[in-house]
mmCIF file of C-alpha atoms and ligand atoms in Angstrom:
data_model
loop_
_atom_site.group_PDB
_atom_site.id
_atom_site.type_symbol
_atom_site.label_atom_id
_atom_site.label_comp_id
_atom_site.label_asym_id
_atom_site.label_seq_id
_atom_site.Cartn_x
_atom_site.Cartn_y
_atom_site.Cartn_z
ATOM 1 C CA UNK Z 1 7.633 -9.759 15.397
ATOM 2 C CA UNK Z 2 4.642 -10.249 13.756
ATOM 3 C CA UNK Z 3 4.952 -9.865 9.771
ATOM 4 C CA UNK Z 4 3.291 -11.062 6.841
ATOM 5 C CA UNK Z 5 5.607 -11.519 4.201
ATOM 6 C CA UNK Z 6 4.385 -10.163 0.723
ATOM 7 C CA UNK Z 7 5.564 -10.642 -2.816
ATOM 8 C CA UNK Z 8 4.961 -12.409 -5.967
ATOM 9 C CA UNK Z 9 5.654 -16.799 -6.316
ATOM 10 C CA UNK Z 10 9.366 -17.014 -6.911
ATOM 11 C CA UNK Z 11 9.653 -13.597 -5.008
ATOM 12 C CA UNK Z 12 11.384 -15.826 -2.287
ATOM 13 C CA UNK Z 13 9.378 -15.402 0.640
ATOM 14 C CA UNK Z 14 10.210 -19.125 1.493
ATOM 15 C CA UNK Z 15 13.947 -18.206 1.240
ATOM 16 C CA UNK Z 16 14.150 -15.237 3.465
ATOM 17 C CA UNK Z 17 11.529 -16.319 5.583
ATOM 18 C CA UNK Z 18 13.562 -19.431 6.398
ATOM 19 C CA UNK Z 19 16.500 -17.031 6.929
ATOM 20 C CA UNK Z 20 14.301 -15.261 9.279
ATOM 21 C CA UNK Z 21 13.298 -17.306 11.653
ATOM 22 C CA UNK Z 22 16.984 -18.258 12.749
ATOM 23 C CA UNK Z 23 17.126 -14.720 13.188
ATOM 24 C CA UNK Z 24 14.296 -13.991 15.117
ATOM 25 C CA UNK Z 25 13.850 -17.268 16.725
ATOM 26 C CA UNK Z 26 10.233 -16.954 15.918
ATOM 27 C CA UNK Z 27 8.575 -19.700 13.470
ATOM 28 C CA UNK Z 28 7.700 -19.169 9.602
ATOM 29 C CA UNK Z 29 4.195 -20.241 8.562
ATOM 30 C CA UNK Z 30 3.702 -21.185 4.931
ATOM 31 C CA UNK Z 31 0.129 -22.170 3.915
ATOM 32 C CA UNK Z 32 1.376 -23.548 0.688
ATOM 33 C CA UNK Z 33 4.282 -25.875 3.064
ATOM 34 C CA UNK Z 34 1.027 -27.041 5.042
ATOM 35 C CA UNK Z 35 -1.417 -28.018 2.111
ATOM 36 C CA UNK Z 36 1.997 -29.649 0.273
ATOM 37 C CA UNK Z 37 2.067 -31.809 3.705
ATOM 38 C CA UNK Z 38 -1.940 -32.598 3.557
ATOM 39 C CA UNK Z 39 -1.917 -33.301 -0.372
ATOM 40 C CA UNK Z 40 1.329 -35.842 0.576
ATOM 41 C CA UNK Z 41 -0.205 -37.323 3.827
ATOM 42 C CA UNK Z 42 -3.419 -37.853 1.265
ATOM 43 C CA UNK Z 43 -5.274 -36.273 4.031
ATOM 44 C CA UNK Z 44 -8.803 -35.327 3.306
ATOM 45 C CA UNK Z 45 -8.429 -31.343 3.480
ATOM 46 C CA UNK Z 46 -4.916 -32.190 1.478
ATOM 47 C CA UNK Z 47 -7.532 -33.856 -1.503
ATOM 48 C CA UNK Z 48 -9.660 -31.160 -0.947
ATOM 49 C CA UNK Z 49 -7.243 -28.469 -1.814
ATOM 50 C CA UNK Z 50 -4.853 -30.642 -4.360
ATOM 51 C CA UNK Z 51 -6.637 -29.582 -7.928
ATOM 52 C CA UNK Z 52 -6.500 -26.271 -7.123
ATOM 53 C CA UNK Z 53 -2.891 -26.452 -6.385
ATOM 54 C CA UNK Z 54 -1.827 -28.132 -9.224
ATOM 55 C CA UNK Z 55 -3.799 -25.677 -11.785
ATOM 56 C CA UNK Z 56 -2.250 -23.083 -9.713
ATOM 57 C CA UNK Z 57 -4.959 -20.948 -8.070
ATOM 58 C CA UNK Z 58 -6.439 -20.591 -4.837
ATOM 59 C CA UNK Z 59 -7.630 -23.197 -2.507
ATOM 60 C CA UNK Z 60 -10.452 -21.806 -0.576
ATOM 61 C CA UNK Z 61 -10.141 -19.536 2.309
ATOM 62 C CA UNK Z 62 -12.178 -21.496 4.443
ATOM 63 C CA UNK Z 63 -9.773 -24.269 4.521
ATOM 64 C CA UNK Z 64 -6.486 -22.040 4.344
ATOM 65 C CA UNK Z 65 -7.820 -20.196 7.396
ATOM 66 C CA UNK Z 66 -9.078 -23.236 9.155
ATOM 67 C CA UNK Z 67 -5.074 -24.502 8.937
ATOM 68 C CA UNK Z 68 -4.265 -20.935 9.835
ATOM 69 C CA UNK Z 69 -6.358 -20.536 12.702
ATOM 70 C CA UNK Z 70 -5.069 -23.800 14.177
ATOM 71 C CA UNK Z 71 -1.690 -23.138 13.167
ATOM 72 C CA UNK Z 72 -1.834 -20.179 15.570
ATOM 73 C CA UNK Z 73 -3.029 -21.344 18.994
ATOM 74 C CA UNK Z 74 0.150 -23.033 18.919
ATOM 75 C CA UNK Z 75 3.016 -22.117 21.756
ATOM 76 C CA UNK Z 76 5.666 -21.418 19.109
ATOM 77 C CA UNK Z 77 3.356 -18.198 17.802
ATOM 78 C CA UNK Z 78 3.914 -16.282 20.989
ATOM 79 C CA UNK Z 79 6.500 -14.648 20.433
ATOM 80 C CA UNK Z 80 5.454 -13.916 17.126
ATOM 81 C CA UNK Z 81 5.580 -15.490 13.662
ATOM 82 C CA UNK Z 82 6.570 -15.179 10.126
ATOM 83 C CA UNK Z 83 4.054 -15.684 7.214
ATOM 84 C CA UNK Z 84 4.661 -16.510 3.604
ATOM 85 C CA UNK Z 85 2.022 -17.096 0.892
ATOM 86 C CA UNK Z 86 -0.811 -16.281 3.740
ATOM 87 C CA UNK Z 87 -2.220 -14.092 2.942
ATOM 88 C CA UNK Z 88 -3.574 -14.676 -0.622
ATOM 89 C CA UNK Z 89 -6.405 -11.962 -0.596
ATOM 90 C CA UNK Z 90 -8.269 -9.372 0.672
ATOM 91 C CA UNK Z 91 -10.586 -11.397 2.312
ATOM 92 C CA UNK Z 92 -7.568 -13.699 4.162
ATOM 93 C CA UNK Z 93 -6.310 -10.100 5.095
ATOM 94 C CA UNK Z 94 -9.280 -8.774 6.801
ATOM 95 C CA UNK Z 95 -9.752 -12.510 8.598
ATOM 96 C CA UNK Z 96 -6.468 -12.615 9.936
ATOM 97 C CA UNK Z 97 -7.055 -9.101 11.356
ATOM 98 C CA UNK Z 98 -10.055 -10.196 12.761
ATOM 99 C CA UNK Z 99 -8.172 -13.014 14.092
ATOM 100 C CA UNK Z 100 -5.398 -11.607 15.770
ATOM 101 C CA UNK Z 101 -7.750 -8.228 17.289
ATOM 102 C CA UNK Z 102 -9.170 -10.642 19.145
ATOM 103 C CA UNK Z 103 -5.908 -11.454 21.023
ATOM 104 C CA UNK Z 104 -4.655 -8.203 20.520
ATOM 105 C CA UNK Z 105 -1.799 -9.484 18.632
ATOM 106 C CA UNK Z 106 -2.132 -7.311 15.494
ATOM 107 C CA UNK Z 107 0.441 -7.824 12.175
ATOM 108 C CA UNK Z 108 3.240 -5.802 13.101
ATOM 109 C CA UNK Z 109 4.576 -5.669 9.448
ATOM 110 C CA UNK Z 110 3.756 -6.523 5.807
ATOM 111 C CA UNK Z 111 6.616 -6.436 3.607
ATOM 112 C CA UNK Z 112 7.265 -6.640 0.215
ATOM 113 C CA UNK Z 113 10.227 -8.485 -1.574
ATOM 114 C CA UNK Z 114 9.723 -6.804 -4.943
ATOM 115 C CA UNK Z 115 10.811 -8.757 -8.248
ATOM 116 C CA UNK Z 116 10.629 -8.037 -11.781
ATOM 117 C CA UNK Z 117 8.318 -10.057 -14.144
ATOM 118 C CA UNK Z 118 11.060 -11.642 -16.014
ATOM 119 C CA UNK Z 119 13.401 -12.727 -13.362
ATOM 120 C CA UNK Z 120 10.596 -14.497 -11.242
ATOM 121 C CA UNK Z 121 9.881 -16.744 -14.796
ATOM 122 C CA UNK Z 122 13.231 -17.582 -14.480
ATOM 123 C CA UNK Z 123 13.016 -18.261 -10.386
ATOM 124 C CA UNK Z 124 10.346 -20.519 -10.770
ATOM 125 C CA UNK Z 125 11.300 -22.858 -13.625
ATOM 126 C CA UNK Z 126 14.870 -23.513 -12.104
ATOM 127 C CA UNK Z 127 13.362 -24.182 -8.584
ATOM 128 C CA UNK Z 128 14.608 -27.137 -6.462
ATOM 129 C CA UNK Z 129 13.901 -27.810 -3.420
ATOM 130 C CA UNK Z 130 15.225 -30.348 -0.956
ATOM 131 C CA UNK Z 131 12.778 -32.756 0.593
ATOM 132 C CA UNK Z 132 14.102 -33.604 3.563
ATOM 133 C CA UNK Z 133 15.449 -30.052 4.880
ATOM 134 C CA UNK Z 134 13.872 -27.421 2.544
ATOM 135 C CA UNK Z 135 16.737 -25.578 1.261
ATOM 136 C CA UNK Z 136 15.952 -24.461 -1.992
ATOM 137 C CA UNK Z 137 18.525 -24.007 -4.881
ATOM 138 C CA UNK Z 138 18.105 -23.116 -8.702
ATOM 139 C CA UNK Z 139 19.241 -24.863 -11.551
ATOM 140 C CA UNK Z 140 20.616 -21.225 -13.500
ATOM 141 C CA UNK Z 141 20.982 -18.891 -10.676
ATOM 142 C CA UNK Z 142 22.508 -21.295 -7.539
ATOM 143 C CA UNK Z 143 22.908 -25.130 -8.602
ATOM 144 C CA UNK Z 144 23.791 -27.723 -5.899
ATOM 145 C CA UNK Z 145 26.913 -29.001 -6.383
ATOM 146 C CA UNK Z 146 25.703 -32.582 -7.623
ATOM 147 C CA UNK Z 147 22.760 -32.623 -9.686
ATOM 148 C CA UNK Z 148 19.672 -33.054 -7.673
ATOM 149 C CA UNK Z 149 20.922 -33.674 -4.325
ATOM 150 C CA UNK Z 150 21.057 -30.969 -1.578
ATOM 151 C CA UNK Z 151 24.994 -29.098 -0.556
ATOM 152 C CA UNK Z 152 23.065 -28.904 2.916
ATOM 153 C CA UNK Z 153 22.322 -32.093 3.459
ATOM 154 C CA UNK Z 154 22.607 -34.671 1.018
ATOM 155 C CA UNK Z 155 18.726 -35.110 0.873
ATOM 156 C CA UNK Z 156 17.205 -35.469 -2.795
ATOM 157 C CA UNK Z 157 15.872 -32.393 -4.913
ATOM 158 C CA UNK Z 158 12.913 -32.207 -6.215
ATOM 159 C CA UNK Z 159 11.104 -30.025 -8.978
ATOM 160 C CA UNK Z 160 7.801 -28.459 -7.294
ATOM 161 C CA UNK Z 161 5.079 -30.048 -9.387
ATOM 162 C CA UNK Z 162 3.356 -26.489 -9.141
ATOM 163 C CA UNK Z 163 6.293 -24.977 -11.059
ATOM 164 C CA UNK Z 164 5.573 -26.003 -14.686
ATOM 165 C CA UNK Z 165 5.166 -23.127 -17.270
ATOM 166 C CA UNK Z 166 1.270 -23.098 -17.278
ATOM 167 C CA UNK Z 167 0.673 -23.650 -13.798
ATOM 168 C CA UNK Z 168 3.600 -20.892 -12.952
ATOM 169 C CA UNK Z 169 1.198 -18.335 -15.996
ATOM 170 C CA UNK Z 170 -1.634 -18.949 -13.559
ATOM 171 C CA UNK Z 171 -0.098 -18.169 -10.369
ATOM 172 C CA UNK Z 172 1.161 -15.346 -11.141
ATOM 173 C CA UNK Z 173 -1.762 -14.148 -12.957
ATOM 174 C CA UNK Z 174 -3.602 -14.842 -9.579
ATOM 175 C CA UNK Z 175 -0.888 -13.011 -7.412
ATOM 176 C CA UNK Z 176 -2.144 -9.446 -9.952
ATOM 177 C CA UNK Z 177 -5.674 -10.047 -9.542
ATOM 178 C CA UNK Z 178 -5.729 -10.956 -5.828
ATOM 179 C CA UNK Z 179 -2.723 -10.566 -3.468
ATOM 180 C CA UNK Z 180 -1.330 -7.385 -5.241
ATOM 181 C CA UNK Z 181 -4.135 -5.591 -3.900
ATOM 182 C CA UNK Z 182 -2.952 -6.648 -0.507
ATOM 183 C CA UNK Z 183 0.159 -3.818 -0.515
ATOM 184 C CA UNK Z 184 -2.213 -1.157 -0.997
ATOM 185 C CA UNK Z 185 -4.330 -2.922 2.240
ATOM 186 C CA UNK Z 186 -1.041 -3.122 4.557
ATOM 187 C CA UNK Z 187 0.054 0.299 3.495
ATOM 188 C CA UNK Z 188 -3.142 1.889 4.115
ATOM 189 C CA UNK Z 189 -2.215 0.819 7.938
ATOM 190 C CA UNK Z 190 1.315 2.148 7.855
ATOM 191 C CA UNK Z 191 2.448 -1.410 7.870
ATOM 192 C CA UNK Z 192 4.243 -1.335 4.410
ATOM 193 C CA UNK Z 193 7.870 -1.980 4.124
ATOM 194 C CA UNK Z 194 9.480 -2.673 0.773
ATOM 195 C CA UNK Z 195 12.907 -4.496 0.222
ATOM 196 C CA UNK Z 196 14.116 -5.024 -3.506
ATOM 197 C CA UNK Z 197 14.285 -8.835 -3.777
ATOM 198 C CA UNK Z 198 17.100 -9.422 -6.128
ATOM 199 C CA UNK Z 199 20.708 -10.040 -5.181
ATOM 200 C CA UNK Z 200 22.620 -11.659 -2.812
ATOM 201 C CA UNK Z 201 20.829 -13.596 -0.735
ATOM 202 C CA UNK Z 202 23.108 -11.981 2.813
ATOM 203 C CA UNK Z 203 22.192 -8.779 1.290
ATOM 204 C CA UNK Z 204 18.324 -9.314 1.323
ATOM 205 C CA UNK Z 205 18.065 -10.317 4.646
ATOM 206 C CA UNK Z 206 20.212 -7.612 5.853
ATOM 207 C CA UNK Z 207 17.904 -4.524 3.980
ATOM 208 C CA UNK Z 208 14.794 -6.945 5.868
ATOM 209 C CA UNK Z 209 16.409 -6.773 9.106
ATOM 210 C CA UNK Z 210 17.375 -3.052 9.160
ATOM 211 C CA UNK Z 211 13.544 -2.121 7.823
ATOM 212 C CA UNK Z 212 12.398 -4.651 10.099
ATOM 213 C CA UNK Z 213 14.680 -2.796 13.171
ATOM 214 C CA UNK Z 214 12.225 0.554 12.711
ATOM 215 C CA UNK Z 215 8.872 -1.236 12.823
HETATM 216 P P1 AMP A 301 2.780 -21.401 -2.100
HETATM 217 O O1 AMP A 301 4.028 -22.611 -1.900
HETATM 218 O O2 AMP A 301 2.599 -20.396 -1.087
HETATM 219 O O3 AMP A 301 3.478 -21.062 -3.675
HETATM 220 O O4 AMP A 301 1.539 -22.173 -2.993
HETATM 221 C C1 AMP A 301 1.288 -23.059 -3.504
HETATM 222 C C2 AMP A 301 0.239 -23.186 -3.521
HETATM 223 O O5 AMP A 301 -0.717 -23.712 -2.870
HETATM 224 C C3 AMP A 301 -0.240 -21.976 -4.201
HETATM 225 O O6 AMP A 301 -0.417 -21.793 -5.676
HETATM 226 C C4 AMP A 301 -2.530 -22.299 -3.722
HETATM 227 O O7 AMP A 301 -2.656 -22.983 -4.799
HETATM 228 C C5 AMP A 301 -2.083 -22.604 -1.986
HETATM 229 N N1 AMP A 301 -2.126 -22.200 -1.583
HETATM 230 C C6 AMP A 301 -0.760 -21.438 -0.519
HETATM 231 N N2 AMP A 301 -1.456 -20.520 0.504
HETATM 232 C C7 AMP A 301 -2.590 -19.673 0.198
HETATM 233 C C8 AMP A 301 -3.386 -19.325 0.606
HETATM 234 N N3 AMP A 301 -3.109 -18.435 1.525
HETATM 235 N N4 AMP A 301 -4.949 -19.085 0.121
HETATM 236 C C9 AMP A 301 -5.162 -20.221 -1.249
HETATM 237 N N5 AMP A 301 -4.748 -20.901 -1.287
HETATM 238 C C10 AMP A 301 -2.974 -21.135 -1.153
#
């Protein structure tokens, strides 16, 4: 199964991708995670990407496409993958289609997780992630039992540097202008599916599975 997850920042793409990974046994590929790892490791690529990320702007297509090309060549993508946070604009989507056409493995589904703007804001300002296992919590909706400690593995929780109000506003604007047009892009290819992204996490996963069963 080759899936692109679509949805605004805070729509739950990362959370759902993690769950789908274990259900379908295919990897989650998040360009945001790959970029944050490069920034933490202080690589040349990370240094180039950091300013754009801190401002909530998009990192250049060349950097992101290079990362995706490398990642899709790894063995664990043979049975498919879940793309989370990529593509982010039409140029990236077209490059992805061209790349996958070379190996005759086209995207099968663009799956939109639909969430209202007000909910997105609260989710992003309250978001906490585990440094160790990547589990995601929220100060307002799903707080950890102990402050700043992961319920799953006991790791330390952190608030993402780009989850502050100013950067969030910019990220949502960038989404509307650059990424939302991809909904139409996949609809035109007859690949668009949509689920309501507000509600219990398990129920959303179930709705996604129902959609994917007919892809
Ligand atoms: P995310 O974790 O998907 O919210 O991504 C965090 C930040 O990484 C974004 O605000 C962008 O600065 C950058 N980023 C992630 N994916 C992409 C992409 N496909 N194209 C350009 N920039 C990206």
